[in-house]
Tab-separated table of C-alpha atoms and ligand atoms in Angstrom:
chain	number	residue	atom	x	y	z
S	988	MET	CA	175.736	66.274	184.080
S	989	ARG	CA	172.911	67.100	182.054
S	990	ILE	CA	171.495	70.343	182.894
S	991	VAL	CA	168.130	71.996	181.980
S	992	LEU	CA	168.051	76.043	182.882
S	993	LEU	CA	164.598	77.267	183.032
S	994	GLY	CA	163.492	80.783	183.166
S	995	ALA	CA	161.661	83.540	181.565
S	996	PRO	CA	163.364	85.564	178.504
S	997	GLY	CA	165.834	87.866	180.370
S	998	SER	CA	166.517	85.858	183.429
S	999	GLY	CA	169.920	85.091	182.693
S	1000	LYS	CA	170.059	81.483	181.182
S	1001	GLY	CA	172.431	82.269	178.530
S	1002	THR	CA	174.889	84.420	180.649
S	1003	GLN	CA	174.771	81.169	183.275
S	1004	ALA	CA	175.211	78.451	180.745
S	1005	TYR	CA	177.772	80.248	178.985
S	1006	ARG	CA	179.801	80.407	182.224
S	1007	LEU	CA	179.065	76.729	182.927
S	1008	GLN	CA	180.525	75.960	179.446
S	1009	LYS	CA	183.601	77.810	180.496
S	1010	GLU	CA	184.097	76.798	183.791
S	1011	MET	CA	182.808	73.032	183.957
S	1012	GLY	CA	183.447	72.282	180.196
S	1013	LEU	CA	179.609	71.249	179.806
S	1014	PRO	CA	178.487	72.662	176.289
S	1015	GLN	CA	175.699	75.389	176.297
S	1016	ILE	CA	172.868	74.310	173.827
S	1017	SER	CA	171.041	77.250	173.316
S	1018	THR	CA	168.057	76.643	170.965
S	1019	GLY	CA	167.420	80.794	170.581
S	1020	ASP	CA	171.587	80.836	169.301
S	1021	LEU	CA	170.837	77.718	166.922
S	1022	LEU	CA	167.848	79.379	165.505
S	1023	ARG	CA	169.577	82.632	165.083
S	1024	GLU	CA	172.088	80.662	163.470
S	1025	ALA	CA	169.893	79.319	160.904
S	1026	VAL	CA	168.489	82.653	160.255
S	1027	THR	CA	171.832	83.870	159.511
S	1028	ALA	CA	172.729	81.145	157.171
S	1029	GLY	CA	169.259	81.827	155.567
S	1030	SER	CA	168.364	78.235	155.342
S	1031	THR	CA	164.522	77.276	154.530
S	1032	LEU	CA	164.328	76.198	158.261
S	1033	GLY	CA	165.792	79.842	159.399
S	1034	LEU	CA	163.522	81.612	157.301
S	1035	GLN	CA	160.442	79.808	158.515
S	1036	ALA	CA	161.853	80.266	162.030
S	1037	LYS	CA	162.395	83.973	161.625
S	1038	LYS	CA	158.893	85.298	161.022
S	1039	LEU	CA	157.906	83.595	164.316
S	1040	MET	CA	160.928	84.865	166.225
S	1041	ASP	CA	160.367	88.225	165.202
S	1042	LEU	CA	156.831	88.427	166.531
S	1043	GLY	CA	158.012	86.604	169.831
S	1044	GLU	CA	156.154	83.350	169.311
S	1045	LEU	CA	157.359	79.684	169.626
S	1046	VAL	CA	159.153	78.185	166.610
S	1047	SER	CA	157.280	75.083	166.011
S	1048	ASP	CA	158.184	71.898	168.051
S	1049	ASP	CA	159.070	69.633	165.143
S	1050	ILE	CA	161.819	72.378	163.988
S	1051	VAL	CA	163.172	72.860	167.653
S	1052	LEU	CA	163.298	68.967	167.874
S	1053	GLY	CA	165.018	68.476	165.073
S	1054	ILE	CA	167.820	70.866	166.114
S	1055	ILE	CA	168.037	69.479	169.517
S	1056	GLU	CA	168.357	65.905	168.674
S	1057	ASP	CA	171.047	66.650	166.209
S	1058	ARG	CA	173.000	68.891	168.727
S	1059	VAL	CA	172.691	66.418	171.984
S	1060	CYS	CA	173.898	63.593	169.880
S	1061	ALA	CA	177.086	65.500	169.030
S	1062	ALA	CA	180.425	64.296	169.880
S	1063	ASP	CA	181.244	66.917	172.744
S	1064	THR	CA	178.105	65.927	174.610
S	1065	THR	CA	179.262	62.684	176.256
S	1066	ASP	CA	179.948	64.580	179.696
S	1067	GLY	CA	176.708	66.205	179.514
S	1068	TYR	CA	175.412	69.733	178.388
S	1069	VAL	CA	173.345	72.719	179.528
S	1070	LEU	CA	169.959	72.901	177.841
S	1071	ASP	CA	169.190	76.819	177.443
S	1072	GLY	CA	165.926	77.744	176.408
S	1073	PHE	CA	164.723	74.424	175.656
S	1074	PRO	CA	162.110	72.859	176.709
S	1075	ARG	CA	159.888	75.837	176.431
S	1076	ASN	CA	156.494	73.855	176.549
S	1077	LEU	CA	155.087	70.517	178.096
S	1078	GLY	CA	155.483	68.643	174.366
S	1079	GLN	CA	159.031	69.560	174.397
S	1080	ALA	CA	159.802	68.049	177.876
S	1081	LYS	CA	158.015	65.004	177.361
S	1082	SER	CA	159.778	64.623	173.948
S	1083	LEU	CA	163.135	65.531	175.784
S	1084	ASP	CA	162.345	62.846	178.077
S	1085	ASN	CA	161.484	59.982	175.302
S	1086	LEU	CA	164.637	61.235	173.660
S	1087	LEU	CA	166.830	60.769	177.022
S	1088	THR	CA	165.263	57.719	177.327
S	1089	ARG	CA	165.995	56.299	173.817
S	1090	LEU	CA	169.741	57.298	174.640
S	1091	GLY	CA	169.922	55.606	177.860
S	1092	GLN	CA	170.428	58.919	179.785
S	1093	LYS	CA	168.599	61.115	182.213
S	1094	LEU	CA	168.472	64.528	183.410
S	1095	ASP	CA	170.815	65.680	186.511
S	1096	ALA	CA	169.227	68.828	187.449
S	1097	THR	CA	166.800	71.747	186.275
S	1098	ILE	CA	167.371	74.969	187.508
S	1099	LEU	CA	164.646	77.741	187.541
S	1100	MET	CA	166.061	81.159	187.376
S	1101	ASN	CA	163.797	83.382	189.470
S	1102	VAL	CA	163.511	87.026	188.652
S	1103	ASP	CA	160.630	89.246	189.070
S	1104	PHE	CA	158.657	90.899	185.921
S	1105	GLU	CA	160.116	94.369	186.151
S	1106	LEU	CA	163.398	93.351	186.261
S	1107	LEU	CA	163.232	91.299	183.562
S	1108	ILE	CA	161.582	94.184	181.296
S	1109	LYS	CA	164.769	96.457	182.064
S	1110	ARG	CA	167.320	93.634	181.198
S	1111	LEU	CA	165.550	92.767	178.063
S	1112	THR	CA	165.036	96.501	176.730
S	1113	GLY	CA	168.279	97.361	177.723
S	1114	ARG	CA	170.255	94.539	176.390
S	1115	ARG	CA	172.979	95.196	173.698
S	1116	THR	CA	175.650	93.329	172.014
S	1117	CYS	CA	179.033	95.144	171.254
S	1118	SER	CA	179.148	94.327	167.318
S	1119	LYS	CA	183.302	94.205	167.528
S	1120	THR	CA	183.606	92.293	170.691
S	1121	GLY	CA	180.404	90.375	170.998
S	1122	LYS	CA	180.451	91.407	174.634
S	1123	LEU	CA	176.771	91.258	175.828
S	1124	LEU	CA	176.043	94.644	177.624
S	1125	ASN	CA	173.141	96.550	179.257
S	1126	ILE	CA	172.553	100.094	178.813
S	1127	TYR	CA	171.075	100.291	182.405
S	1128	PHE	CA	173.243	98.178	184.243
S	1129	SER	CA	176.552	97.628	182.556
S	1130	PRO	CA	179.399	100.291	183.527
S	1131	LYS	CA	179.485	103.430	181.497
S	1132	GLU	CA	183.401	102.476	180.679
S	1133	GLU	CA	182.402	99.358	179.215
S	1134	LEU	CA	179.705	100.665	176.938
S	1135	GLU	CA	181.936	103.304	175.991
S	1136	ALA	CA	184.889	100.838	175.226
S	1137	CYS	CA	182.828	99.239	172.710
S	1138	ILE	CA	182.201	102.613	170.851
S	1139	LYS	CA	185.790	103.366	171.087
S	1140	ALA	CA	186.793	100.254	169.555
S	1141	GLY	CA	184.624	101.184	166.373
S	1142	GLY	CA	181.798	99.027	167.759
S	1143	GLU	CA	178.019	99.327	167.812
S	1144	LEU	CA	175.838	98.476	170.615
S	1145	ARG	CA	173.235	96.100	168.598
S	1146	GLN	CA	170.039	95.173	169.847
S	1147	ARG	CA	168.371	91.955	169.037
S	1148	ALA	CA	165.594	92.073	166.476
S	1149	ASP	CA	163.222	90.467	169.235
S	1150	ASP	CA	164.340	92.867	172.023
S	1151	ASN	CA	161.674	95.663	171.332
S	1152	GLU	CA	158.934	96.219	173.931
S	1153	ASP	CA	156.027	94.761	171.737
S	1154	THR	CA	157.781	91.493	170.968
S	1155	ILE	CA	159.159	91.306	174.781
S	1156	ARG	CA	155.645	91.518	175.873
S	1157	ASN	CA	154.557	88.706	173.675
S	1158	ARG	CA	157.418	86.593	174.687
S	1159	LEU	CA	156.586	87.147	178.481
S	1160	LEU	CA	153.257	86.138	177.805
S	1161	ILE	CA	154.086	83.050	175.894
S	1162	TYR	CA	156.581	82.232	179.004
S	1163	GLU	CA	153.717	82.444	181.361
S	1164	ARG	CA	151.355	80.456	179.204
S	1165	GLU	CA	153.917	77.755	177.429
S	1166	THR	CA	156.800	77.260	179.872
S	1167	GLN	CA	155.757	78.008	183.441
S	1168	PRO	CA	153.687	74.869	183.399
S	1169	LEU	CA	157.144	73.321	183.534
S	1170	ILE	CA	157.966	74.101	186.947
S	1171	LYS	CA	155.229	71.976	188.144
S	1172	TYR	CA	156.212	69.441	185.576
S	1173	TYR	CA	159.900	69.298	187.044
S	1174	GLY	CA	158.919	70.043	190.350
S	1175	ASP	CA	156.364	66.929	190.743
S	1176	ARG	CA	159.618	64.848	189.577
S	1177	ASN	CA	161.643	66.638	192.242
S	1178	ILE	CA	164.223	67.731	190.166
S	1179	LEU	CA	163.780	71.357	190.192
S	1180	GLN	CA	165.705	73.700	192.127
S	1181	ILE	CA	165.132	77.303	192.360
S	1182	VAL	CA	167.845	80.125	192.197
S	1183	ASP	CA	167.293	83.492	192.757
S	1184	ALA	CA	168.562	85.158	189.593
S	1185	LYS	CA	168.061	88.823	190.272
S	1186	GLY	CA	171.677	89.553	191.719
S	1187	SER	CA	175.112	90.142	189.819
S	1188	MET	CA	176.201	87.654	187.310
S	1189	ASP	CA	178.730	86.141	189.726
S	1190	ASP	CA	176.288	85.966	192.786
S	1191	VAL	CA	173.549	84.244	190.399
S	1192	TYR	CA	176.614	81.871	189.348
S	1193	ILE	CA	177.324	81.215	193.056
S	1194	GLY	CA	173.677	80.042	193.518
S	1195	VAL	CA	173.736	77.770	190.308
S	1196	ARG	CA	176.677	76.066	191.627
S	1197	GLU	CA	175.561	75.508	194.881
S	1198	ALA	CA	172.179	73.833	193.395
S	1199	LEU	CA	174.586	71.476	191.117
S	1200	ASP	CA	176.633	70.808	194.242
S	1201	ASN	CA	173.548	69.410	196.047
S	1202	PRO	CA	171.615	67.573	193.690
S	1203	LEU	CA	167.812	66.673	195.149
S	1204	LEU	CA	167.993	63.066	193.698
T	350	AMP	P1	165.728	82.898	173.082
T	350	AMP	O1	167.182	83.132	172.592
T	350	AMP	O2	166.046	81.609	174.205
T	350	AMP	O3	165.304	83.895	173.886
T	350	AMP	O4	164.841	82.615	171.870
T	350	AMP	C1	164.703	83.526	170.931
T	350	AMP	C2	163.213	83.114	170.155
T	350	AMP	O5	163.677	81.666	169.774
T	350	AMP	C3	161.975	82.628	171.280
T	350	AMP	O6	161.239	83.878	171.235
T	350	AMP	C4	161.319	81.702	169.997
T	350	AMP	O7	160.782	82.613	169.037
T	350	AMP	C5	162.658	80.766	169.534
T	350	AMP	N1	162.832	79.812	170.239
T	350	AMP	C6	163.890	79.525	171.038
T	350	AMP	N2	163.958	78.372	171.782
T	350	AMP	C7	162.734	77.823	171.402
T	350	AMP	C8	162.253	76.610	171.783
T	350	AMP	N3	162.710	75.891	172.882
T	350	AMP	N4	160.973	76.248	171.432
T	350	AMP	C9	160.322	77.177	170.377
T	350	AMP	N5	160.842	78.484	169.978
T	350	AMP	C10	162.019	78.678	170.655
């Protein structure tokens, strides 16, 4: 299955894509993760991307499309994949359509992760990663024991560079302006399913699986 997860920053796309990867064996393709890898590697592309990512702006379509094209053609994608954070504007959505047509493939599902604004802000400002285990945590929502376990194991609760309040506000504005039009784009083509994404990870996963088990087409 080829799946697009749509949703604002903090809507839980990454968490659900990771779970789909684990349970359905579909590789998670996150443009945000791929760009962060390029930043860490210090490549020219990474350096270009970093300035925009730190401001919460979108990285240019050319860069992102190059990354996506390489990734969806890799050997592990024959049974499909979960796109997490791509496409993020109409141009990218149309380029994805063209790429899939060229490859003789189609999207099977597009899922919108629906969460209200206030909760998004809390999820994003509270988001931390344990430097020791890589576990994704949240200072507002994770059990105290899990937060303490990271520290006790000698880890630090690290915040992503773009999870500060100014950048978050900009990322949400950009989501509204650039990404929200994709709801109509995929809705008009009858492949958009909306999942209530405000609950626990497990509840949201049940919603996602229900949507995938009941395709619209
Ligand atoms: P994410 O991890 O999905 O929240 O993405 C982090 C940042 O990476 C975004 O704020 C953008 O700067 C950049 N980014 C990720 N995916 C895309 C994309 N499809 N198009 C443009 N920029 C992207």
